[in-house]
Coordinates of C-alpha atoms and ligand atoms in Angstrom, one line a residue:
M264 CA -0.4 -1.9 -29.9
A265 CA -4.0 -1.5 -31.1
D266 CA -5.3 2.0 -31.0
I267 CA -6.9 2.9 -27.9
I268 CA -10.1 5.0 -27.7
P269 CA -9.1 8.1 -25.4
L270 CA -11.0 7.7 -22.4
K271 CA -12.9 11.0 -22.7
S272 CA -14.1 9.9 -26.2
L273 CA -16.0 6.8 -24.6
P274 CA -19.5 7.0 -25.0
E275 CA -19.5 5.7 -21.3
W276 CA -17.6 8.4 -20.2
K277 CA -19.6 10.9 -21.7
A278 CA -22.8 9.2 -20.2
L279 CA -21.2 9.6 -16.9
E280 CA -20.5 13.2 -17.3
G281 CA -24.2 13.8 -18.2
H282 CA -25.2 11.7 -15.1
Y283 CA -23.0 13.9 -12.9
E284 CA -24.7 17.0 -14.1
K285 CA -28.0 15.5 -13.0
I286 CA -27.1 14.2 -9.6
S287 CA -24.0 15.8 -8.3
K288 CA -26.2 18.4 -6.3
L289 CA -28.0 15.6 -4.5
H290 CA -27.3 15.7 -0.8
L291 CA -26.6 12.3 1.1
R292 CA -29.4 13.3 3.5
D293 CA -32.0 13.2 0.8
L294 CA -30.5 10.1 -0.7
F295 CA -30.8 8.5 2.4
A296 CA -34.3 9.7 3.2
A297 CA -35.4 8.7 -0.2
D298 CA -34.5 4.9 0.4
P299 CA -34.9 3.7 3.8
R300 CA -32.9 0.4 2.6
R301 CA -29.8 2.4 1.2
G302 CA -27.6 1.7 3.9
E303 CA -27.8 -1.9 3.0
K304 CA -28.2 -1.8 -0.8
F305 CA -25.0 0.0 -1.4
T306 CA -23.1 -2.7 0.3
V307 CA -21.3 -5.7 -0.9
E308 CA -19.9 -8.6 1.4
A309 CA -17.2 -10.9 0.1
A310 CA -13.9 -12.3 0.8
G311 CA -14.4 -11.2 4.6
I312 CA -15.1 -7.5 3.9
Y313 CA -18.3 -5.8 4.5
F314 CA -18.1 -3.0 2.0
D315 CA -20.2 0.0 3.0
Y316 CA -20.1 2.6 0.0
S317 CA -23.6 3.9 0.8
K318 CA -22.2 7.2 1.8
H319 CA -21.0 8.0 -1.4
R320 CA -22.7 10.4 -3.6
V321 CA -23.9 7.8 -5.9
T322 CA -27.4 6.4 -7.2
S323 CA -28.0 2.8 -8.6
G324 CA -27.8 4.8 -11.8
T325 CA -24.1 5.9 -11.0
V326 CA -23.0 2.4 -10.3
N327 CA -24.3 1.1 -13.5
H328 CA -22.5 3.8 -15.5
L329 CA -19.4 3.2 -13.7
C330 CA -19.6 -0.6 -14.2
D331 CA -20.5 0.1 -18.2
L332 CA -17.1 2.3 -18.1
A333 CA -15.2 -0.6 -16.6
E334 CA -16.7 -2.7 -19.3
A335 CA -16.0 -0.5 -21.9
S336 CA -12.4 0.0 -20.8
G337 CA -11.8 -4.0 -21.3
L338 CA -11.4 -4.3 -17.7
R339 CA -12.7 -7.8 -17.7
E340 CA -9.8 -9.0 -20.2
K341 CA -7.3 -7.0 -18.8
I342 CA -7.9 -8.7 -15.3
E343 CA -7.5 -12.0 -17.2
D344 CA -4.3 -10.6 -19.0
M345 CA -2.8 -9.9 -15.5
F346 CA -3.9 -13.3 -14.0
T347 CA -2.7 -15.3 -16.7
G348 CA 0.9 -13.8 -17.3
E349 CA 0.5 -11.7 -20.2
K350 CA 3.2 -9.0 -20.3
I351 CA 0.9 -6.1 -19.2
N352 CA 4.0 -4.2 -18.0
L353 CA 4.5 -2.8 -21.3
T354 CA 7.5 -0.3 -20.9
E355 CA 9.5 -2.8 -19.0
G356 CA 8.2 -5.8 -21.2
R357 CA 7.2 -7.9 -17.9
A358 CA 4.4 -9.9 -16.8
V359 CA 2.6 -8.9 -13.7
L360 CA 1.9 -11.6 -11.2
H361 CA 2.0 -10.8 -7.7
T362 CA -1.3 -13.1 -7.7
A363 CA 0.8 -16.0 -8.5
L364 CA 2.7 -15.3 -5.1
R365 CA -0.6 -16.6 -3.5
A366 CA -1.7 -19.1 -6.1
P367 CA -2.3 -22.4 -4.9
R368 CA 0.3 -25.3 -5.3
N369 CA -1.6 -27.0 -8.4
A370 CA -2.5 -23.8 -10.2
T371 CA -0.5 -23.4 -13.6
I372 CA 0.7 -19.9 -14.6
V373 CA 2.9 -20.0 -17.6
V374 CA 5.5 -17.1 -18.6
D375 CA 7.7 -17.7 -21.1
G376 CA 6.8 -21.0 -21.7
E377 CA 7.4 -22.1 -17.9
N378 CA 5.0 -22.8 -15.1
V379 CA 5.9 -20.4 -12.4
V380 CA 3.8 -21.9 -9.5
P381 CA 6.5 -24.5 -8.6
H382 CA 8.9 -21.8 -8.3
V383 CA 6.9 -19.9 -6.0
H384 CA 6.1 -22.7 -3.8
A385 CA 10.0 -24.1 -3.8
V386 CA 11.1 -20.4 -2.7
L387 CA 7.9 -20.5 0.0
E388 CA 9.5 -23.9 1.3
K389 CA 13.1 -22.6 1.5
M390 CA 11.8 -19.5 3.5
Q391 CA 9.8 -21.6 5.8
Q392 CA 12.8 -23.9 6.8
F393 CA 14.8 -20.8 7.3
A394 CA 12.1 -19.0 9.6
D395 CA 11.6 -22.4 11.4
K396 CA 15.4 -22.5 12.2
V397 CA 15.5 -18.8 13.3
R398 CA 12.2 -19.1 15.4
S399 CA 13.3 -22.2 17.2
G400 CA 16.8 -20.7 17.9
H401 CA 18.5 -23.3 15.7
W402 CA 20.1 -21.0 13.4
R403 CA 23.1 -20.0 15.4
G404 CA 25.4 -16.8 14.9
H405 CA 29.1 -17.1 14.5
T406 CA 29.7 -17.3 18.1
G407 CA 27.2 -19.9 18.6
K408 CA 24.6 -17.7 20.1
A409 CA 21.0 -17.8 18.9
I410 CA 19.7 -15.0 16.6
K411 CA 17.3 -12.7 18.6
N412 CA 17.2 -9.7 16.4
I413 CA 16.1 -9.5 12.7
V414 CA 17.1 -6.2 10.8
N415 CA 15.6 -5.9 7.4
I416 CA 17.4 -3.6 5.0
G417 CA 15.7 -2.6 2.0
I418 CA 13.9 0.6 0.8
G419 CA 10.7 1.4 -1.1
G420 CA 8.8 -1.9 -2.0
S421 CA 11.5 -3.9 -0.2
D422 CA 10.8 -2.2 2.9
L423 CA 7.3 -0.7 3.3
G424 CA 5.4 -3.9 2.9
P425 CA 7.5 -5.8 5.3
V426 CA 7.3 -2.9 7.9
M427 CA 3.7 -2.4 7.5
A428 CA 3.1 -6.2 7.7
Y429 CA 5.3 -6.6 11.1
E430 CA 3.4 -3.9 12.7
A431 CA -0.2 -5.1 11.7
L432 CA 0.6 -8.7 12.6
R433 CA 2.7 -7.8 15.8
H434 CA 0.0 -9.6 17.7
Y435 CA 0.9 -12.9 16.0
S436 CA 4.7 -12.3 16.3
Q437 CA 7.3 -14.4 18.2
R438 CA 7.7 -11.9 21.3
G439 CA 11.4 -13.0 22.0
L440 CA 12.6 -11.8 18.8
V441 CA 13.3 -8.1 17.9
F442 CA 12.4 -6.9 14.6
R443 CA 13.8 -3.4 13.1
F444 CA 13.6 -2.0 9.5
V445 CA 16.5 0.3 8.1
S446 CA 15.5 2.0 5.0
N447 CA 16.7 5.6 4.7
V448 CA 20.3 6.3 3.6
D449 CA 20.4 8.9 6.5
G450 CA 23.0 7.2 8.8
A451 CA 20.6 7.9 11.9
D452 CA 18.1 5.2 10.5
F453 CA 20.9 2.4 10.7
A454 CA 22.5 3.8 13.8
E455 CA 19.6 3.8 15.8
A456 CA 18.3 0.7 14.6
V457 CA 21.1 -1.2 16.0
I458 CA 22.1 1.0 19.0
D459 CA 21.0 -1.8 21.4
L460 CA 21.7 -4.6 19.5
D461 CA 24.5 -7.3 20.1
P462 CA 26.1 -8.4 16.7
A463 CA 26.4 -11.7 17.9
E464 CA 22.6 -12.3 18.1
T465 CA 21.7 -9.9 15.1
L466 CA 20.6 -11.5 11.6
F467 CA 20.6 -8.8 8.7
I468 CA 18.1 -9.5 5.8
V469 CA 19.2 -7.5 2.7
A470 CA 16.1 -7.1 0.8
S471 CA 16.5 -5.8 -2.9
K472 CA 15.2 -6.7 -5.9
T473 CA 18.0 -5.5 -7.9
F474 CA 20.8 -5.5 -5.3
T475 CA 22.0 -2.3 -6.8
T476 CA 19.8 0.4 -4.9
Q477 CA 22.2 3.1 -3.4
E478 CA 20.5 3.4 -0.2
T479 CA 20.1 -0.3 0.6
M480 CA 23.7 -1.1 -0.6
A481 CA 25.0 1.7 1.6
N482 CA 23.1 0.3 4.7
A483 CA 24.2 -3.2 4.0
G484 CA 27.7 -2.2 3.8
T485 CA 27.4 -0.4 7.0
A486 CA 25.9 -3.4 8.5
R487 CA 28.8 -5.5 7.2
D488 CA 31.4 -3.1 8.9
W489 CA 29.3 -3.2 12.2
A490 CA 29.1 -6.8 12.3
L491 CA 32.8 -7.5 11.4
E492 CA 34.0 -4.9 14.0
A493 CA 32.6 -7.3 16.7
L494 CA 32.9 -10.5 15.2
K495 CA 36.1 -10.1 13.5
D496 CA 35.9 -12.7 11.1
E497 CA 34.5 -12.6 7.3
A498 CA 33.3 -16.1 7.8
A499 CA 30.9 -14.5 10.1
I500 CA 28.9 -12.9 7.1
A501 CA 27.4 -16.1 6.2
K502 CA 25.6 -16.6 9.6
H503 CA 24.3 -13.0 9.9
F504 CA 23.5 -12.0 6.5
V505 CA 21.1 -13.3 4.0
A506 CA 19.6 -11.7 1.0
V507 CA 16.2 -11.3 -0.6
S508 CA 17.0 -10.7 -4.5
T509 CA 16.6 -11.5 -8.0
N510 CA 20.3 -10.9 -8.6
A511 CA 22.5 -13.5 -7.6
A512 CA 25.8 -12.4 -8.9
R513 CA 25.3 -9.3 -6.9
V514 CA 24.5 -11.0 -4.0
A515 CA 27.6 -13.3 -4.1
A516 CA 29.8 -10.3 -4.9
F517 CA 28.7 -9.0 -1.6
G518 CA 29.8 -11.7 0.2
I519 CA 26.5 -13.5 0.9
D520 CA 26.2 -17.3 0.5
T521 CA 23.8 -17.8 -2.6
A522 CA 22.7 -20.7 -0.6
N523 CA 21.0 -18.1 1.8
M524 CA 19.4 -16.0 -0.9
F525 CA 15.7 -16.2 -1.3
G526 CA 14.7 -15.4 -4.9
F527 CA 11.9 -13.8 -6.7
W528 CA 11.3 -12.8 -10.2
D529 CA 11.1 -9.7 -12.6
W530 CA 7.1 -10.3 -12.7
V531 CA 6.8 -9.3 -9.2
G532 CA 7.0 -5.1 -8.8
G533 CA 8.7 -4.0 -5.7
R534 CA 5.5 -2.2 -4.4
Y535 CA 3.6 -5.7 -5.0
S536 CA 6.3 -7.9 -3.5
M537 CA 5.3 -8.2 0.4
F538 CA 3.9 -11.6 -0.4
S539 CA 7.2 -12.8 -2.0
A540 CA 10.5 -13.5 -0.5
I541 CA 10.5 -9.9 0.5
G542 CA 8.0 -11.1 3.1
L543 CA 10.9 -12.9 4.9
S544 CA 11.0 -10.9 7.7
T545 CA 7.1 -11.3 8.1
M546 CA 7.4 -15.0 7.8
I547 CA 10.0 -15.2 10.8
A548 CA 7.9 -12.8 12.8
I549 CA 4.7 -14.6 12.7
G550 CA 5.7 -18.0 11.3
P551 CA 5.1 -20.1 8.3
K552 CA 1.6 -21.0 9.0
H553 CA 0.3 -17.5 9.6
F554 CA 2.1 -16.5 6.6
G555 CA 0.1 -19.2 4.8
E556 CA -3.0 -17.6 6.2
M557 CA -2.2 -14.2 4.8
L558 CA -1.4 -15.7 1.5
A559 CA -5.0 -17.4 1.7
G560 CA -6.6 -14.1 2.4
A561 CA -5.1 -12.4 -0.4
R562 CA -6.1 -15.5 -2.7
E563 CA -9.8 -15.1 -1.6
M564 CA -9.5 -11.4 -2.8
D565 CA -7.9 -12.3 -6.0
E566 CA -10.6 -14.9 -6.8
H567 CA -13.4 -12.4 -5.7
Y568 CA -11.8 -9.8 -7.8
R569 CA -11.4 -12.1 -10.9
N570 CA -14.9 -13.7 -10.8
A571 CA -17.4 -11.2 -9.5
A572 CA -19.6 -9.0 -11.5
F573 CA -18.3 -5.5 -11.4
E574 CA -21.4 -4.5 -9.5
E575 CA -20.6 -6.7 -6.7
N576 CA -17.0 -6.7 -6.9
I577 CA -15.2 -4.9 -4.1
P578 CA -11.9 -4.2 -5.4
A579 CA -13.6 -2.8 -8.8
L580 CA -16.2 -0.8 -7.0
M581 CA -13.6 0.8 -4.9
G582 CA -11.7 1.6 -7.9
L583 CA -14.7 3.1 -9.5
L584 CA -15.8 5.3 -6.6
G585 CA -12.3 6.7 -6.5
I586 CA -12.6 7.7 -10.3
W587 CA -16.1 9.1 -9.5
N588 CA -14.8 11.0 -6.9
N589 CA -11.6 12.2 -8.4
N590 CA -12.5 12.8 -12.0
F591 CA -16.2 14.0 -11.5
F592 CA -16.1 15.7 -8.2
G593 CA -12.6 16.8 -8.3
A594 CA -11.4 15.3 -5.0
Q595 CA -7.8 15.4 -5.0
S596 CA -7.1 13.1 -2.1
I597 CA -8.1 10.1 -0.3
A598 CA -7.7 9.7 3.7
V599 CA -7.0 6.3 4.7
L600 CA -8.4 6.0 8.4
P601 CA -7.9 2.7 10.0
Y602 CA -9.6 2.3 13.4
E603 CA -6.8 -0.2 14.4
Q604 CA -3.6 0.9 16.1
Y605 CA -2.0 -2.0 14.3
L606 CA -2.3 -0.5 10.9
K607 CA -0.5 2.3 11.9
R608 CA 1.8 1.7 8.8
F609 CA -1.0 0.9 6.4
P610 CA -1.4 4.7 5.0
A611 CA 2.3 4.8 4.4
Y612 CA 2.4 1.5 2.6
L613 CA -0.5 2.5 0.4
Q614 CA 1.1 5.8 -0.6
Q615 CA 3.8 3.6 -2.5
L616 CA 1.2 1.4 -3.9
T617 CA -1.5 3.8 -5.1
M618 CA 0.8 7.0 -6.0
E619 CA 3.9 5.1 -7.3
S620 CA 1.5 2.8 -9.7
N621 CA -1.0 5.6 -11.1
G622 CA 1.0 8.6 -10.6
K623 CA 1.2 8.8 -14.2
R624 CA 0.7 11.8 -17.1
V625 CA 0.9 9.8 -20.1
T626 CA -1.2 6.9 -21.2
I627 CA 0.3 3.4 -21.9
D628 CA 0.7 4.5 -25.5
G629 CA 2.4 7.8 -24.8
R630 CA -0.5 10.3 -25.0
A631 CA -0.8 13.1 -22.4
V632 CA -3.8 12.3 -20.4
D633 CA -6.4 15.1 -20.1
Y634 CA -7.9 13.9 -16.9
Q635 CA -6.7 13.4 -13.2
T636 CA -5.0 10.2 -12.5
S637 CA -4.1 8.9 -9.0
Q638 CA -5.3 10.7 -5.8
V639 CA -2.9 11.7 -3.2
Y640 CA -3.3 9.0 -0.4
W641 CA -2.6 9.9 3.3
G642 CA -3.9 9.2 6.6
E643 CA -3.4 8.2 10.2
P644 CA -5.0 5.6 12.5
G645 CA -8.4 6.6 14.2
T646 CA -8.9 8.3 16.5
N647 CA -5.8 10.2 16.7
G648 CA -6.6 11.9 13.4
Q649 CA -9.9 13.1 14.9
H650 CA -8.0 15.5 17.2
S651 CA -5.8 16.8 14.2
F652 CA -6.9 17.1 10.5
Y653 CA -10.3 15.8 10.6
Q654 CA -11.4 19.4 11.1
L655 CA -10.6 20.1 7.4
I656 CA -12.1 17.2 6.2
H657 CA -15.4 18.1 8.2
Q658 CA -15.5 21.9 7.5
G659 CA -12.7 22.7 5.2
T660 CA -13.0 23.7 1.6
K661 CA -11.7 20.6 0.1
L662 CA -13.4 17.5 -0.7
I663 CA -11.7 14.5 0.9
P664 CA -13.3 11.1 0.5
C665 CA -12.3 8.7 3.4
D666 CA -11.5 5.2 3.9
F667 CA -12.6 3.9 7.0
I668 CA -11.2 0.6 8.2
A669 CA -12.5 -1.3 11.2
F670 CA -12.8 -4.6 12.9
S671 CA -15.4 -6.0 14.9
K672 CA -13.2 -7.8 17.3
T673 CA -9.9 -6.6 18.9
H674 CA -6.9 -8.6 20.2
H675 CA -6.9 -6.6 23.7
K676 CA -10.3 -6.6 25.6
L677 CA -9.5 -3.9 27.8
G678 CA -12.8 -2.4 29.5
R679 CA -14.8 -0.3 27.0
H680 CA -11.9 0.6 24.7
H681 CA -13.1 -1.2 21.6
D682 CA -16.6 -0.1 21.9
L683 CA -15.3 3.5 22.3
L684 CA -13.2 3.1 19.1
M685 CA -16.2 1.8 17.2
A686 CA -18.4 4.4 18.4
N687 CA -16.0 6.9 16.8
V688 CA -15.5 5.3 13.4
F689 CA -19.4 5.1 12.9
A690 CA -19.7 8.4 14.4
Q691 CA -17.1 10.1 11.9
A692 CA -18.8 8.3 8.8
E693 CA -22.0 9.4 9.9
A694 CA -21.2 13.1 10.8
L695 CA -19.2 13.4 7.3
A696 CA -22.3 12.3 5.3
F697 CA -25.2 14.2 7.3
G698 CA -23.3 17.1 8.9
K699 CA -25.3 19.3 11.1
T700 CA -28.0 21.9 9.9
V701 CA -28.6 25.2 11.3
E702 CA -32.1 24.0 12.2
E703 CA -30.7 21.1 14.5
L704 CA -28.3 23.8 16.0
K705 CA -31.1 26.1 16.6
A706 CA -33.0 23.4 18.4
E707 CA -30.0 22.9 20.7
G708 CA -30.1 26.7 21.7
V709 CA -26.9 27.7 19.8
K710 CA -26.7 31.4 19.4
D711 CA -27.1 32.9 16.1
W712 CA -23.6 34.4 15.5
L713 CA -22.2 30.9 16.3
L714 CA -24.4 29.1 13.9
P715 CA -22.1 29.3 10.7
H716 CA -19.2 28.2 12.5
K717 CA -21.2 25.4 14.1
T718 CA -22.8 24.3 10.9
F719 CA -21.6 21.1 9.0
E720 CA -22.4 20.9 5.5
G721 CA -22.2 17.2 5.2
N722 CA -22.4 15.5 1.8
R723 CA -18.7 14.2 2.4
P724 CA -18.2 10.8 1.0
S725 CA -16.7 7.9 2.8
T726 CA -16.5 4.2 2.5
T727 CA -16.7 2.1 5.7
M728 CA -15.0 -1.6 5.8
L729 CA -15.8 -3.5 8.3
L730 CA -13.8 -6.7 8.9
D731 CA -14.1 -9.3 11.5
E732 CA -10.6 -9.3 13.1
L733 CA -7.2 -8.1 12.1
T734 CA -5.9 -11.7 11.3
P735 CA -3.2 -12.7 8.9
A736 CA -5.7 -13.8 6.4
A737 CA -7.7 -10.1 7.0
L738 CA -4.4 -8.1 6.3
G739 CA -3.8 -10.3 3.0
R740 CA -7.4 -9.5 1.9
L741 CA -7.1 -5.9 2.6
V742 CA -3.6 -5.5 0.6
A743 CA -5.0 -7.6 -2.3
L744 CA -8.1 -5.4 -2.1
Y745 CA -6.1 -2.2 -2.5
E746 CA -3.9 -3.8 -5.1
H747 CA -6.8 -4.5 -7.3
S748 CA -8.4 -1.3 -6.7
V749 CA -5.1 0.4 -8.1
F750 CA -5.2 -1.9 -11.1
T751 CA -8.9 -0.9 -11.9
Q752 CA -8.1 2.6 -11.8
G753 CA -5.0 2.1 -13.8
M754 CA -6.7 0.4 -16.7
I755 CA -9.7 2.8 -16.9
W756 CA -6.9 5.9 -16.9
Q757 CA -5.1 4.0 -19.6
V758 CA -1.8 4.4 -17.7
G759 CA 0.7 1.7 -16.9
P760 CA 0.5 1.0 -13.1
F761 CA 3.6 -1.2 -13.0
D762 CA 6.6 0.8 -14.0
Q763 CA 8.3 3.8 -12.0
W764 CA 10.2 6.1 -14.2
G765 CA 9.8 8.7 -11.8
V766 CA 11.6 7.0 -9.2
E767 CA 14.5 6.1 -11.7
L768 CA 15.3 9.5 -12.3
G769 CA 16.1 10.3 -8.6
K770 CA 18.4 7.3 -8.5
A771 CA 20.3 8.5 -11.4
L772 CA 20.7 12.2 -10.4
A773 CA 21.8 11.4 -6.6
G774 CA 24.4 9.1 -8.2
R775 CA 25.7 12.0 -10.2
I776 CA 25.9 14.6 -7.3
A777 CA 27.4 12.3 -4.6
P778 CA 31.0 12.2 -6.0
E779 CA 31.1 16.2 -6.2
L780 CA 30.1 16.2 -2.7
E781 CA 33.0 14.0 -1.8
A782 CA 35.9 15.0 -4.2
G783 CA 38.8 16.6 -2.5
E784 CA 39.0 19.5 -4.9
E785 CA 35.9 21.2 -5.7
P786 CA 35.0 19.9 -8.9
E787 CA 33.6 22.1 -11.7
L788 CA 29.8 22.1 -11.1
K789 CA 27.5 22.1 -13.9
H790 CA 24.0 22.3 -12.2
D791 CA 21.9 25.2 -12.2
S792 CA 23.2 28.2 -10.1
S793 CA 20.8 27.1 -7.2
T794 CA 22.3 23.6 -7.1
N795 CA 25.8 24.7 -7.5
A796 CA 25.4 27.1 -4.5
L797 CA 23.9 24.4 -2.3
I798 CA 26.6 22.1 -3.2
R799 CA 29.1 24.7 -2.2
R800 CA 27.7 25.8 0.8
Y801 CA 27.4 22.0 2.1
R802 CA 31.3 21.2 1.0
A803 CA 32.4 24.2 3.1
A804 CA 30.3 23.2 6.0
R805 CA 30.5 19.5 6.3
Ligands
G6Q2253 C1 8.8 -0.3 -6.5 C2 9.8 0.5 -6.7 C3 10.7 0.9 -5.5 C4 11.6 -0.3 -5.2 C5 12.9 0.4 -4.3 C6 13.9 -0.8 -4.1 O1 7.7 -0.5 -6.8 O2 10.3 -0.2 -7.8 O3 10.1 1.4 -4.5 O4 11.0 -1.4 -4.5 O5 13.4 1.2 -5.3 O6 14.3 -1.4 -5.1 P1 15.2 -2.6 -4.7 O7 14.4 -3.7 -4.1 O8 15.6 -3.0 -6.3 O9 16.4 -2.3 -3.8

């Protein structure tokens, strides 16, 4: 690996440090007052997203410095490396090609001497045929009944994308079908998911890239027992279980006919897999046509990211603004606040995408970083959050940049609801930026002793993303936007966003303790004294 110049030694980083000293005290009130066109100037519109970042503590100089940093970090070349199938996941020796999942049929992307695009489209076609059969009632269960319930069993990347997309696009879903998602190894998750379902009408999608994940295998085994108890015939498995995996041998060993296996490839990371066969439940819910629209939306964002100058590049700007707030203003988290009820699982989905990708403390060449990496992502749909944690964002001691996501059109035109929702999102961003001054409060007749309590400092940064309507294409664009923003940050922080050794550790440790809990005789425990005592207590009480 060529020597990497440490981030903080880059002249472009040092220039940003100097620039920060100059402008960090500026207030958004002054920035807006100084330039009446600021609210239009610091915006980009592309790939169906109006991206307003005028309420960040930036000047044109800041944007230039941040884009210079991106150039100096080799972001342009790294984007090309990703899109063209270079093995940029260095610690696992893999290409990173979630963008190939939405590549047009005539594209050519070569990995290990082979064009992967025809494989992608072959799987999409197989998914389509299967989805059509289930949606039309032609896929019958073992007793001849049509399938009414689809239960996706998977965890992490094999769950969060599918469940988020199902919730987001519920408006487009076939309402006669019931969708459930089981992820947790806690038996309550499975038990509650199937409590009102008829096994004869239920299809399980076992979604696991490796087909070895403890939680998923436990849930799949329980599902098998649950189905067989009612259907009483091993032959039923073929009608009630399909798999999404890269591991055909394991799928066959589980008893699923590999003809009913939908494949993907090691160049699709778990948290980047919702557009692959991992999205089978999504396709069954919304249909192949809408699934195709979602892919097209993501593709639009891919093309924008690959081609637009950084100054006008939404994912690049989003990533860079995150670095500005995180590494210079010390903001440790980002609140993701969709003013769209259907996006209620979007923050949870983003938590994995962002934090599992860039929650790293060493660089790709193994040096400990001497700067902050991934922010903590969290959030809830508006307006609910306003009545809970927004207090802290407005008047607390922490700086929390916010991503507001809103749509001009609603799927439900109910009286004034949508206008009220939109009034709230605009008002929140305005209040965060401009606050409320003592003078304004005095003019309203607020008593002196209450003034400190009612004052809002303002100067709290936020982005507002305004889209037309939450369609499948819009969801595709949004997801790809965040994927590429994560990539932008990972490349600048010099970390590897595509491995997850922290997750692997948990998998290994639980595997060691489980037999100790289940052994008849108390085994010799060799953990720390706390873990030993907890294990003993649990064994005595279980
Ligand atoms: C995602 C991670 C992780 C993974 C799950 C499930 O990027 O690798 O969340 O998706 O651990 O793994 P399997 O799909 O192999 O069951």
